[in-house]
């Protein structure tokens, strides 16, 4: 039962979208700057100090881990994100088997961020956050053995689900293992490892999962605000033709990948309608024009992403 004396929850949802995830950071940087003025704060707040729960998918999952689990400022996250994008996507594999880009480079780049910004400076620091009143973070992934429901890697213990026994970098690698881009990652005890893929297949906009999670983790608190950030409205996402995908993935995965392009805006429209009678709670920020033709791996287009977002 809701306690009217408790403060309202502040929730942040971060879409998937490859290098276009930079757009979400630029939007968030502007929001944090405005918040400083509105609340007369001495400095620009970090998202981890403002939001109670952050959920992300794929590139949004990586950003969620940086902003929440590693408690980075938006400015630091922008810099780290640009460096990671260039490092990971500047070298296409000579053979496209099991992903076009080297997963080892992605792992190395995430570990460098974790080692540079975690409290322990240990690149293998665990995902669970034991700090008191820490902002709670989850990232969406899919278990290849059962693609019907998302698997959440949490920084906290939920009532019926303990935090995944993995490192921060493994969670980041799992949520960003986009089919055709990176190979899946095996996580778990030796001999019984499970394979995980990018959570963008069906959860590219994680707002619905964020709301369900908030109800479970904070059952006595009402929602004050939901900020949903997108990576640009698409006319389509550039992915290989089905025939090419079918050489790499089962048919059900191929069909799921084909649906990613429209998933985010469909989710948004549903929530806009649902919260229509409750103004000033749900907000969606997403670039309407200029991002459609920026492919998810074109790191050299980061400047265009920034320009289109500011415009």
XYZ file of C-alpha atoms in Angstrom:
311
model
C 0.000 0.000 0.000
C 1.376 3.428 -0.983
C 2.591 5.693 1.783
C 1.717 9.308 0.845
C 4.538 10.584 3.055
C 7.287 8.951 0.989
C 8.954 10.825 -1.893
C 7.979 9.940 -5.437
C 10.200 7.744 -7.574
C 12.338 9.173 -10.343
C 12.852 6.668 -13.158
C 15.115 6.790 -16.216
C 14.730 4.541 -19.282
C 17.489 4.306 -21.921
C 16.854 2.804 -25.385
C 19.214 0.740 -27.487
C 20.630 2.139 -30.724
C 24.356 1.635 -31.250
C 26.560 4.737 -31.448
C 23.412 6.864 -31.532
C 23.274 6.338 -27.774
C 25.399 9.502 -27.608
C 22.169 11.381 -28.331
C 20.710 10.235 -25.008
C 23.755 11.480 -23.115
C 23.541 14.894 -24.779
C 19.855 15.170 -23.911
C 20.536 14.056 -20.352
C 23.394 16.548 -20.019
C 21.007 19.346 -20.927
C 18.350 18.081 -18.502
C 20.851 17.892 -15.647
C 22.068 21.404 -16.399
C 18.506 22.739 -16.342
C 17.875 20.857 -13.101
C 20.801 22.657 -11.502
C 19.130 25.993 -12.204
C 15.593 24.976 -11.300
C 16.589 23.522 -7.934
C 19.325 26.126 -7.310
C 22.014 23.489 -6.848
C 25.685 24.404 -6.375
C 26.765 22.124 -9.239
C 25.299 19.981 -11.986
C 23.942 16.791 -10.366
C 24.967 13.336 -11.458
C 22.107 11.123 -12.670
C 22.899 8.605 -9.898
C 22.121 11.319 -7.329
C 18.780 12.206 -8.904
C 17.200 8.976 -10.178
C 16.127 6.063 -7.980
C 16.081 3.429 -10.737
C 17.693 3.383 -14.181
C 17.068 0.694 -16.794
C 18.802 0.351 -20.145
C 19.100 -1.907 -23.159
C 22.161 -2.459 -25.339
C 23.935 0.904 -25.697
C 21.437 2.221 -23.151
C 22.500 -0.577 -20.823
C 26.140 0.430 -21.103
C 25.205 4.028 -20.368
C 23.064 2.956 -17.395
C 26.043 1.104 -15.907
C 28.305 4.113 -16.407
C 25.902 6.645 -14.937
C 24.502 4.466 -12.156
C 26.767 1.620 -11.139
C 29.971 3.605 -11.751
C 28.368 6.892 -10.642
C 29.906 8.825 -13.534
C 28.937 12.364 -14.429
C 27.292 12.851 -17.813
C 30.382 14.721 -19.032
C 32.663 11.816 -18.112
C 30.234 9.351 -19.704
C 30.189 11.339 -22.967
C 33.979 11.178 -23.170
C 34.153 7.487 -22.284
C 31.351 6.634 -24.707
C 33.089 8.344 -27.614
C 36.357 6.570 -26.902
C 34.618 3.199 -26.569
C 32.707 3.664 -29.851
C 35.863 4.479 -31.799
C 37.830 1.627 -30.254
C 35.147 -1.003 -30.814
C 33.794 -0.098 -34.261
C 36.919 1.081 -36.088
C 38.063 -2.436 -36.940
C 35.739 -4.783 -38.863
C 36.605 -8.473 -38.646
C 38.062 -10.006 -41.784
C 35.376 -12.682 -41.599
C 31.832 -11.849 -40.550
C 31.203 -15.129 -38.737
C 29.453 -14.685 -35.385
C 29.475 -10.901 -35.490
C 31.158 -8.230 -37.599
C 33.218 -6.754 -34.760
C 35.632 -8.184 -32.218
C 33.965 -8.913 -28.903
C 37.418 -8.892 -27.303
C 37.757 -5.194 -28.122
C 34.375 -4.453 -26.570
C 35.347 -6.365 -23.433
C 38.642 -4.495 -23.185
C 36.976 -1.107 -23.635
C 34.349 -1.792 -20.968
C 36.993 -3.072 -18.553
C 39.000 0.116 -19.038
C 35.971 2.206 -18.105
C 35.222 0.047 -15.066
C 38.834 0.109 -13.907
C 39.015 3.874 -14.298
C 35.736 4.752 -12.589
C 34.835 2.010 -10.096
C 35.431 2.556 -6.387
C 37.921 -0.312 -6.282
C 39.507 0.524 -9.664
C 39.214 -3.194 -10.346
C 38.087 -3.967 -13.928
C 36.556 -7.188 -12.590
C 34.427 -5.518 -9.918
C 31.117 -7.300 -9.353
C 27.856 -5.842 -10.568
C 26.129 -5.861 -7.172
C 26.199 -2.444 -5.498
C 26.276 -2.654 -1.700
C 26.505 1.100 -1.074
C 23.724 2.528 1.071
C 20.944 4.281 -0.865
C 22.733 3.666 -4.162
C 20.816 4.306 -7.372
C 19.518 0.945 -8.595
C 20.451 -0.173 -12.109
C 19.367 -2.990 -14.389
C 20.273 -3.873 -17.964
C 18.210 -6.016 -20.321
C 19.601 -9.124 -21.993
C 18.198 -12.248 -23.611
C 19.129 -15.818 -22.769
C 19.609 -17.677 -26.047
C 18.002 -20.799 -24.549
C 14.713 -18.928 -24.027
C 14.071 -15.770 -26.052
C 10.511 -15.239 -24.806
C 11.358 -13.041 -21.804
C 14.175 -10.623 -20.997
C 16.787 -11.428 -18.382
C 17.711 -8.510 -16.133
C 21.204 -8.063 -14.774
C 20.655 -6.020 -11.601
C 22.951 -4.142 -9.253
C 20.621 -5.043 -6.378
C 18.674 -7.974 -4.983
C 15.025 -7.937 -6.055
C 12.443 -9.685 -3.803
C 12.421 -12.859 -5.892
C 15.657 -12.447 -7.830
C 19.143 -12.050 -6.344
C 21.600 -9.937 -8.273
C 23.344 -11.867 -11.036
C 26.697 -13.254 -9.972
C 28.773 -11.522 -12.614
C 31.074 -8.546 -13.111
C 30.100 -5.084 -14.330
C 31.901 -5.650 -17.618
C 30.125 -8.966 -18.202
C 26.741 -7.263 -17.738
C 27.774 -4.547 -20.181
C 29.033 -7.091 -22.668
C 25.818 -9.146 -22.400
C 23.417 -6.253 -22.924
C 25.397 -5.026 -25.941
C 25.902 -8.391 -27.684
C 23.758 -7.296 -30.631
C 23.217 -10.062 -33.207
C 25.345 -9.518 -36.354
C 27.605 -7.110 -34.377
C 29.113 -9.192 -31.549
C 29.117 -12.828 -30.587
C 27.105 -13.918 -27.575
C 28.750 -14.098 -24.158
C 28.870 -17.116 -21.853
C 28.320 -16.297 -18.173
C 28.067 -18.642 -15.196
C 29.965 -21.302 -13.268
C 32.297 -23.520 -15.258
C 30.415 -26.256 -17.062
C 26.959 -24.657 -16.723
C 27.524 -21.320 -18.451
C 24.554 -19.638 -20.096
C 24.690 -17.676 -23.356
C 23.335 -14.117 -23.486
C 22.519 -11.696 -26.296
C 21.607 -8.034 -26.575
C 18.305 -7.243 -24.844
C 17.205 -5.124 -27.821
C 15.328 -8.077 -29.246
C 11.917 -7.174 -27.871
C 13.175 -4.762 -25.180
C 14.854 -2.000 -27.160
C 12.715 0.501 -25.247
C 12.825 -0.817 -21.656
C 10.175 1.519 -20.193
C 7.627 -1.248 -19.545
C 10.259 -3.340 -17.769
C 11.325 -0.280 -15.774
C 7.783 0.286 -14.516
C 7.303 -3.375 -13.575
C 10.611 -3.368 -11.753
C 9.706 -0.189 -9.849
C 6.461 -1.791 -8.632
C 8.370 -4.787 -7.299
C 11.367 -3.010 -5.773
C 9.531 0.066 -4.439
C 6.001 -1.212 -3.659
C 5.247 1.615 -1.195
C 6.259 4.549 -3.375
C 4.411 6.372 -6.125
C 6.031 7.466 -9.387
C 6.907 11.151 -9.585
C 8.533 11.184 -13.019
C 9.553 8.836 -15.820
C 12.140 10.057 -18.317
C 12.397 7.907 -21.445
C 15.291 8.673 -23.804
C 15.514 7.466 -27.391
C 18.316 7.219 -29.947
C 16.487 8.908 -32.824
C 13.270 8.074 -34.593
C 13.971 5.580 -37.395
C 12.425 4.963 -40.741
C 14.304 1.683 -40.477
C 17.396 0.344 -38.772
C 20.074 -0.821 -41.201
C 20.410 -4.576 -40.728
C 21.359 -7.347 -43.145
C 18.765 -8.912 -45.406
C 16.899 -11.866 -43.838
C 18.786 -14.342 -45.985
C 22.061 -13.120 -44.485
C 20.705 -13.224 -40.964
C 19.410 -16.761 -41.396
C 22.930 -17.979 -42.015
C 23.839 -16.767 -38.526
C 20.693 -17.080 -36.397
C 17.535 -19.197 -36.036
C 14.371 -17.967 -37.758
C 12.731 -16.741 -34.524
C 15.750 -14.544 -33.792
C 15.701 -13.197 -37.370
C 12.050 -12.187 -37.039
C 12.737 -10.532 -33.682
C 15.628 -8.523 -35.143
C 13.401 -7.296 -37.971
C 10.988 -5.885 -35.411
C 13.522 -3.848 -33.451
C 13.205 -0.798 -35.716
C 9.624 -0.017 -34.689
C 9.708 -1.375 -31.145
C 10.773 1.832 -29.395
C 8.162 4.207 -30.783
C 5.340 1.691 -30.357
C 6.235 1.438 -26.688
C 6.337 5.206 -26.389
C 2.916 5.663 -27.937
C 1.443 3.153 -25.514
C 2.834 4.976 -22.491
C 1.926 8.406 -23.811
C -1.674 7.219 -24.037
C -1.582 5.521 -20.629
C -0.227 8.604 -18.834
C -2.345 11.086 -20.773
C -4.671 11.506 -17.796
C -1.734 12.023 -15.413
C 0.192 15.035 -16.754
C 3.794 15.854 -15.905
C 4.767 12.277 -15.068
C 5.867 10.625 -18.322
C 8.294 12.392 -20.676
C 9.860 11.056 -23.856
C 12.828 12.798 -25.495
C 13.868 11.549 -28.925
C 15.358 13.244 -31.987
C 12.740 13.360 -34.735
C 14.877 14.032 -37.812
C 18.463 13.580 -38.909
C 19.320 10.263 -37.275
C 17.536 7.908 -39.663
C 20.516 7.224 -41.909
C 23.208 7.046 -39.224
C 24.106 3.372 -38.958
C 24.533 1.900 -35.513
C 28.260 1.243 -35.877
C 29.451 4.397 -37.703
C 31.554 5.881 -34.915
C 32.865 8.587 -37.266
C 29.304 9.970 -37.341
C 29.282 10.754 -33.608
C 29.651 14.444 -34.449
C 26.526 14.229 -36.617
C 24.650 12.541 -33.765
C 25.639 15.380 -31.440
C 24.723 18.075 -33.966
C 21.333 16.600 -34.803
C 20.520 16.162 -31.119
C 21.370 19.757 -30.220
C 19.445 21.062 -33.231
